[in-house]
Amino acid sequence: MKVSYKVLKKYIPDIKSPEAVAQDLIMHTAEVEELHSQKENFNNIVYGVITQVMPHENADSLRVCMVDIGEDEDSQIVCGGSNLEVGQGVAVAKIGASVLWHGQGEPVIMKKTAIRWIESSGMICAAEEIWLKDEFPSQSETEILDITSFKAKAWTPLDEVLWKDDVILEIDNKAINHRPDLFSHIGIAREISAIAGKKLDYEHAKKSFSHLEELVIKNDIPQAVKRYMGLKVSWVTNIPSPDYVKEVLRSHDIESKWILVDITNYSLYLYGQPTHCFDADTLVWDMHIRFAKNEEAFEALNGKKYTLSDSDIVIADSEKVLALGWVIGWKSSAVSDTTRNIIIESAWFDQAILRQTWKRLGLRTDALNVFEKDLVVDLRDIGPSLIIQELEKHIPNLELQTFNDVYPVKEVQKTIPFYPDFISKLLGKKYSKEEILTILERVWIELIGEELQTPLWRKDLTNIADIAEEVARLDGYSKIEMTIPRVNIGAVTQSPIYTAKRDIRNYLVACGFYDLYTYSFTNKNVIEKALWDVDALIPLKNYLSEELTHMRGSLIPNLMQALEDNVREYKNMKLFECEKVFQKISEETVHENYELSLVEQSQGDNSYYQTQNTLKDIFAKLGVLSYSLQTPKNIPHYAHKGRTAEVMVRGKSVGFVGEIHPKATANFELPGRVGFISINLNILEPALYGLIQAREVSNFQRNNFDLNFVVDKESEGKKIQTAIQKTDVLIQEVELIDIYESEERLPGKRSLTFKIYIQSVSETLDDSVKNKLIDNIIKNVEKAWAKLR
């Protein structure tokens, strides 16, 4: 956001220096990023008039000029310009001035010198030599800068002649995004006056057009366009703009064109009120505010053609689009030097829709930058009032023809209950009621009864805390004494989920897993590769890119995508993430929960059981004392139906463990099998860190042996494992270590190999005990429909 110091001084005659103003804004309102002084490049450079042009005795390409620069005698300057003439107005760099020699390199300090033995006191400058090449592009390299048309007095400082005597304050936009009233010269002037302890003596232009006949305007989308004003004006002339209008435009690097164009920019930069002018003679009545049709064509003022969608707001007549709602106008309806009748437009458009339009089309304007801050609907009339006020000064014969203000639902001016004691308590400094009201009066906040009425332009003031902030910043934060807050510090209780997340990360990283942090968003491509329906997820209305269009409903798809992205560099990768997912319960309801998900690649056939062992170890770390796996009725879309189990804890389903469906694995171009775990930590939370029963640590050796059983392919390995575990108290642990399938050798069957660990707390186990234990295991397992191989 840029503002002109000269314009501010016009409304605040006793304003402080630019540096002091910048410091006040920094301390009370927003960061001033930079002060751009236009004068710096023009020190000791003045407007001069050539009185004589004579040939150079020793060089045909040079001339000796006598130049009037307001001193007692004309200055003699040797110059090589090809367009030198008597009576010509030129830029003269006096002794001590800094210039760019031939427009290149570092600045050179002018000194009195002799050029080919002829004395020269200064320099007649070309545009490129005084940093003006971009502003006078028609000047050739051999020509000096001809500024005769500016008609200034000799010796006038060049910065004044060229309107380069201003200081531009560049204010950080991010600091005032919540303050749309500050995106204008008048808004900043109000703020500076308030900081200085004064109330700006300025009123917005206010004109009534209600006496005019009705201009036909149809608003088909009142929810997206809450207010639309149109004013038809006849007998206008597109004359040059006055200097004070150009001055405001220059602060934003806008080149002046004609008054009918400049005056809308003047409204934007002076008031912060975007407006637009149509050439009324190009319209085919009536005017319509509507959404564009899909694939509707639009040629903008910048000469580019755009294809619109049915979510774009447009202003149209009976045949064509006139403007893209508050982004840019239609080329054929623009005002020109032959325009005699205009329609002045001022409106309020839904800023979310505008933002989507500019992102899709890549169209961004200064008007949009202001409008997307959510301008005040009730103030949309001050822009047209300012325009008419200015046009009447310079085009006295204009006539106001017709007018319409489509504004079905009026805004209500806000009031806030006034609690002076609460303000003092919140700020930590005692203020009297009168002191608070005196401070608030500077920003047009008035006490009416027992409530504070805020000015229309302050949409950011919504509660008493906002009022307290106004008091603190205007009075000065430095006036609030630093004190140690009184806080009753009690025991901090933390959800077990946070402890669980830490323990999960520590354990899995130690086991060789990579801890991933992915976006909370995903996209249609990744979801469909995971065999999921994208309609089951929550879409983002204002997504950042095509890769981030939906909230993630599971961590697994993004983990699978990460596997695909890294599979060429790493083999048998193991990844996990422990973060929030977002479930779409209904169109209005969204449920968030923490999820632990992991994926691990395997080139063998036992991925399913390998992942079950990982789950067992994780639960052991989390103090989950008991859980079971059962055949699921419903499984995630990405899961393998025959190799996925539902994890049950305390009678509740907490997630799934198993393998990724082969189709999903193929979609992500992953070799081998991929095991997965997906656990809802919020449902698991009550079972976390249960009391573990202590048991005696044995002093005797732990032994192990392997047994191989043949079972039907449909049989669950968990049943066999449970049967083995229950055989005897000497059995400490049972682990599935191998699966073998062969239709040739074991048709309809498969072979499961278990490693069985045994240990006694009272003696060393000899072979007889071990053999007896094996016999008992075989008997128990045969009851579970398995035979020793």
mmCIF file of N, CA and C in Angstrom, residues 139-201:
data_model
loop_
_atom_site.group_PDB
_atom_site.id
_atom_site.type_symbol
_atom_site.label_atom_id
_atom_site.label_comp_id
_atom_site.label_asym_id
_atom_site.label_seq_id
_atom_site.Cartn_x
_atom_site.Cartn_y
_atom_site.Cartn_z
ATOM 1 N N GLN A 139 12.614 9.794 -26.206
ATOM 2 C CA GLN A 139 13.880 10.507 -26.364
ATOM 3 C C GLN A 139 14.945 9.538 -26.888
ATOM 4 N N SER A 140 15.599 9.910 -27.997
ATOM 5 C CA SER A 140 16.660 9.053 -28.533
ATOM 6 C C SER A 140 17.949 9.277 -27.757
ATOM 7 N N GLU A 141 18.958 8.444 -28.034
ATOM 8 C CA GLU A 141 20.213 8.506 -27.286
ATOM 9 C C GLU A 141 20.991 9.794 -27.565
ATOM 10 N N THR A 142 20.736 10.409 -28.713
ATOM 11 C CA THR A 142 21.502 11.626 -29.057
ATOM 12 C C THR A 142 20.769 12.901 -28.673
ATOM 13 N N GLU A 143 19.555 12.776 -28.137
ATOM 14 C CA GLU A 143 18.748 13.951 -27.813
ATOM 15 C C GLU A 143 18.804 14.264 -26.319
ATOM 16 N N ILE A 144 18.773 15.565 -26.028
ATOM 17 C CA ILE A 144 18.628 15.968 -24.626
ATOM 18 C C ILE A 144 17.134 15.981 -24.290
ATOM 19 N N LEU A 145 16.812 16.008 -22.994
ATOM 20 C CA LEU A 145 15.430 15.976 -22.535
ATOM 21 C C LEU A 145 14.763 17.328 -22.794
ATOM 22 N N ASP A 146 13.750 17.314 -23.652
ATOM 23 C CA ASP A 146 13.024 18.547 -23.983
ATOM 24 C C ASP A 146 11.787 18.647 -23.088
ATOM 25 N N ILE A 147 11.801 19.605 -22.151
ATOM 26 C CA ILE A 147 10.682 19.764 -21.219
ATOM 27 C C ILE A 147 10.064 21.155 -21.352
ATOM 28 N N THR A 148 10.132 21.696 -22.566
ATOM 29 C CA THR A 148 9.571 23.038 -22.826
ATOM 30 C C THR A 148 8.094 23.101 -22.473
ATOM 31 N N SER A 149 7.371 21.976 -22.724
ATOM 32 C CA SER A 149 5.923 21.971 -22.512
ATOM 33 C C SER A 149 5.533 22.180 -21.055
ATOM 34 N N PHE A 150 6.481 21.978 -20.124
ATOM 35 C CA PHE A 150 6.150 22.153 -18.709
ATOM 36 C C PHE A 150 6.072 23.639 -18.316
ATOM 37 N N LYS A 151 6.639 24.538 -19.131
ATOM 38 C CA LYS A 151 6.495 25.986 -18.975
ATOM 39 C C LYS A 151 6.772 26.466 -17.550
ATOM 40 N N ALA A 152 7.934 26.120 -17.071
ATOM 41 C CA ALA A 152 8.321 26.547 -15.722
ATOM 42 C C ALA A 152 9.260 27.741 -15.805
ATOM 43 N N LYS A 153 9.488 28.351 -14.672
ATOM 44 C CA LYS A 153 10.436 29.454 -14.593
ATOM 45 C C LYS A 153 11.840 28.888 -14.515
ATOM 46 N N ALA A 154 12.787 29.622 -15.146
ATOM 47 C CA ALA A 154 14.189 29.224 -15.030
ATOM 48 C C ALA A 154 14.592 29.215 -13.556
ATOM 49 N N TRP A 155 15.440 28.260 -13.202
ATOM 50 C CA TRP A 155 15.956 27.987 -11.849
ATOM 51 C C TRP A 155 15.008 27.156 -10.988
ATOM 52 N N THR A 156 13.751 26.885 -11.445
ATOM 53 C CA THR A 156 12.831 26.057 -10.644
ATOM 54 C C THR A 156 13.420 24.653 -10.485
ATOM 55 N N PRO A 157 13.495 24.136 -9.269
ATOM 56 C CA PRO A 157 14.019 22.777 -9.080
ATOM 57 C C PRO A 157 13.269 21.766 -9.949
ATOM 58 N N LEU A 158 14.019 20.875 -10.573
ATOM 59 C CA LEU A 158 13.421 19.939 -11.528
ATOM 60 C C LEU A 158 12.399 19.019 -10.861
ATOM 61 N N ASP A 159 12.614 18.689 -9.596
ATOM 62 C CA ASP A 159 11.656 17.799 -8.927
ATOM 63 C C ASP A 159 10.282 18.450 -8.830
ATOM 64 N N GLU A 160 10.237 19.777 -8.705
ATOM 65 C CA GLU A 160 8.952 20.471 -8.668
ATOM 66 C C GLU A 160 8.333 20.555 -10.063
ATOM 67 N N VAL A 161 9.177 20.784 -11.080
ATOM 68 C CA VAL A 161 8.681 20.890 -12.457
ATOM 69 C C VAL A 161 8.043 19.568 -12.889
ATOM 70 N N LEU A 162 8.709 18.462 -12.587
ATOM 71 C CA LEU A 162 8.251 17.140 -13.037
ATOM 72 C C LEU A 162 7.387 16.427 -11.994
ATOM 73 N N TRP A 163 6.969 17.116 -10.961
ATOM 74 C CA TRP A 163 6.175 16.522 -9.878
ATOM 75 C C TRP A 163 6.919 15.332 -9.252
ATOM 76 N N LYS A 164 8.200 15.573 -9.004
ATOM 77 C CA LYS A 164 9.014 14.539 -8.388
ATOM 78 C C LYS A 164 9.498 14.979 -7.007
ATOM 79 N N ASP A 165 8.706 15.803 -6.350
ATOM 80 C CA ASP A 165 9.110 16.348 -5.055
ATOM 81 C C ASP A 165 8.334 15.709 -3.911
ATOM 82 N N ASP A 166 7.854 14.501 -4.127
ATOM 83 C CA ASP A 166 7.025 13.833 -3.125
ATOM 84 C C ASP A 166 7.833 12.779 -2.370
ATOM 85 N N VAL A 167 7.293 12.329 -1.250
ATOM 86 C CA VAL A 167 7.818 11.171 -0.524
ATOM 87 C C VAL A 167 6.692 10.149 -0.442
ATOM 88 N N ILE A 168 6.958 8.944 -0.892
ATOM 89 C CA ILE A 168 5.948 7.887 -0.903
ATOM 90 C C ILE A 168 6.186 6.950 0.283
ATOM 91 N N LEU A 169 5.136 6.783 1.095
ATOM 92 C CA LEU A 169 5.214 5.860 2.226
ATOM 93 C C LEU A 169 4.666 4.513 1.763
ATOM 94 N N GLU A 170 5.500 3.487 1.842
ATOM 95 C CA GLU A 170 5.068 2.139 1.460
ATOM 96 C C GLU A 170 4.751 1.350 2.729
ATOM 97 N N ILE A 171 3.471 1.022 2.904
ATOM 98 C CA ILE A 171 2.990 0.376 4.132
ATOM 99 C C ILE A 171 2.773 -1.106 3.884
ATOM 100 N N ASP A 172 3.162 -1.914 4.836
ATOM 101 C CA ASP A 172 3.051 -3.374 4.713
ATOM 102 C C ASP A 172 1.579 -3.788 4.635
ATOM 103 N N ASN A 173 1.189 -4.384 3.520
ATOM 104 C CA ASN A 173 -0.209 -4.804 3.336
ATOM 105 C C ASN A 173 -0.662 -5.809 4.375
ATOM 106 N N LYS A 174 0.224 -6.738 4.721
ATOM 107 C CA LYS A 174 -0.164 -7.831 5.624
ATOM 108 C C LYS A 174 -0.613 -7.318 6.981
ATOM 109 N N ALA A 175 -0.069 -6.183 7.392
ATOM 110 C CA ALA A 175 -0.401 -5.645 8.714
ATOM 111 C C ALA A 175 -1.757 -4.965 8.752
ATOM 112 N N ILE A 176 -2.331 -4.677 7.583
ATOM 113 C CA ILE A 176 -3.614 -3.954 7.562
ATOM 114 C C ILE A 176 -4.682 -4.709 6.773
ATOM 115 N N ASN A 177 -4.484 -5.992 6.541
ATOM 116 C CA ASN A 177 -5.479 -6.767 5.793
ATOM 117 C C ASN A 177 -6.843 -6.764 6.467
ATOM 118 N N HIS A 178 -6.856 -6.624 7.800
ATOM 119 C CA HIS A 178 -8.130 -6.594 8.530
ATOM 120 C C HIS A 178 -8.736 -5.196 8.573
ATOM 121 N N ARG A 179 -8.039 -4.229 7.975
ATOM 122 C CA ARG A 179 -8.487 -2.835 7.999
ATOM 123 C C ARG A 179 -8.679 -2.322 6.564
ATOM 124 N N PRO A 180 -9.782 -2.665 5.896
ATOM 125 C CA PRO A 180 -9.993 -2.158 4.524
ATOM 126 C C PRO A 180 -10.040 -0.647 4.456
ATOM 127 N N ASP A 181 -10.353 0.012 5.579
ATOM 128 C CA ASP A 181 -10.421 1.477 5.571
ATOM 129 C C ASP A 181 -9.058 2.126 5.385
ATOM 130 N N LEU A 182 -7.971 1.373 5.598
ATOM 131 C CA LEU A 182 -6.628 1.946 5.488
ATOM 132 C C LEU A 182 -6.049 1.836 4.084
ATOM 133 N N PHE A 183 -6.757 1.218 3.157
ATOM 134 C CA PHE A 183 -6.253 1.100 1.795
ATOM 135 C C PHE A 183 -6.652 2.328 0.967
ATOM 136 N N SER A 184 -6.324 3.496 1.504
ATOM 137 C CA SER A 184 -6.651 4.751 0.817
ATOM 138 C C SER A 184 -5.903 5.895 1.490
ATOM 139 N N HIS A 185 -5.791 7.011 0.774
ATOM 140 C CA HIS A 185 -5.139 8.185 1.349
ATOM 141 C C HIS A 185 -5.951 8.757 2.508
ATOM 142 N N ILE A 186 -7.274 8.834 2.338
ATOM 143 C CA ILE A 186 -8.101 9.394 3.408
ATOM 144 C C ILE A 186 -8.055 8.502 4.638
ATOM 145 N N GLY A 187 -8.036 7.187 4.438
ATOM 146 C CA GLY A 187 -7.952 6.268 5.574
ATOM 147 C C GLY A 187 -6.672 6.450 6.359
ATOM 148 N N ILE A 188 -5.547 6.592 5.662
ATOM 149 C CA ILE A 188 -4.263 6.813 6.339
ATOM 150 C C ILE A 188 -4.240 8.190 6.992
ATOM 151 N N ALA A 189 -4.823 9.182 6.333
ATOM 152 C CA ALA A 189 -4.883 10.525 6.921
ATOM 153 C C ALA A 189 -5.688 10.501 8.223
ATOM 154 N N ARG A 190 -6.808 9.774 8.225
ATOM 155 C CA ARG A 190 -7.599 9.643 9.469
ATOM 156 C C ARG A 190 -6.750 9.013 10.567
ATOM 157 N N GLU A 191 -5.982 7.994 10.189
ATOM 158 C CA GLU A 191 -5.177 7.276 11.181
ATOM 159 C C GLU A 191 -4.084 8.173 11.747
ATOM 160 N N ILE A 192 -3.415 8.929 10.887
ATOM 161 C CA ILE A 192 -2.342 9.820 11.343
ATOM 162 C C ILE A 192 -2.899 10.898 12.271
ATOM 163 N N SER A 193 -4.054 11.441 11.936
ATOM 164 C CA SER A 193 -4.677 12.451 12.802
ATOM 165 C C SER A 193 -5.038 11.863 14.158
ATOM 166 N N ALA A 194 -5.586 10.655 14.144
ATOM 167 C CA ALA A 194 -5.970 10.009 15.398
ATOM 168 C C ALA A 194 -4.754 9.758 16.272
ATOM 169 N N ILE A 195 -3.662 9.325 15.668
ATOM 170 C CA ILE A 195 -2.432 9.070 16.431
ATOM 171 C C ILE A 195 -1.916 10.373 17.045
ATOM 172 N N ALA A 196 -2.055 11.470 16.289
ATOM 173 C CA ALA A 196 -1.583 12.777 16.772
ATOM 174 C C ALA A 196 -2.526 13.394 17.798
ATOM 175 N N GLY A 197 -3.628 12.694 18.097
ATOM 176 C CA GLY A 197 -4.555 13.191 19.108
ATOM 177 C C GLY A 197 -5.604 14.120 18.565
ATOM 178 N N LYS A 198 -5.849 14.066 17.238
ATOM 179 C CA LYS A 198 -6.822 14.948 16.613
ATOM 180 C C LYS A 198 -7.843 14.132 15.833
ATOM 181 N N LYS A 199 -8.906 14.777 15.454
ATOM 182 C CA LYS A 199 -9.926 14.179 14.599
ATOM 183 C C LYS A 199 -9.842 14.861 13.242
ATOM 184 N N LEU A 200 -9.635 14.103 12.181
ATOM 185 C CA LEU A 200 -9.458 14.675 10.854
ATOM 186 C C LEU A 200 -10.700 15.470 10.446
ATOM 187 N N ASP A 201 -10.474 16.717 10.068
ATOM 188 C CA ASP A 201 -11.578 17.589 9.664
ATOM 189 C C ASP A 201 -11.867 17.349 8.182
#
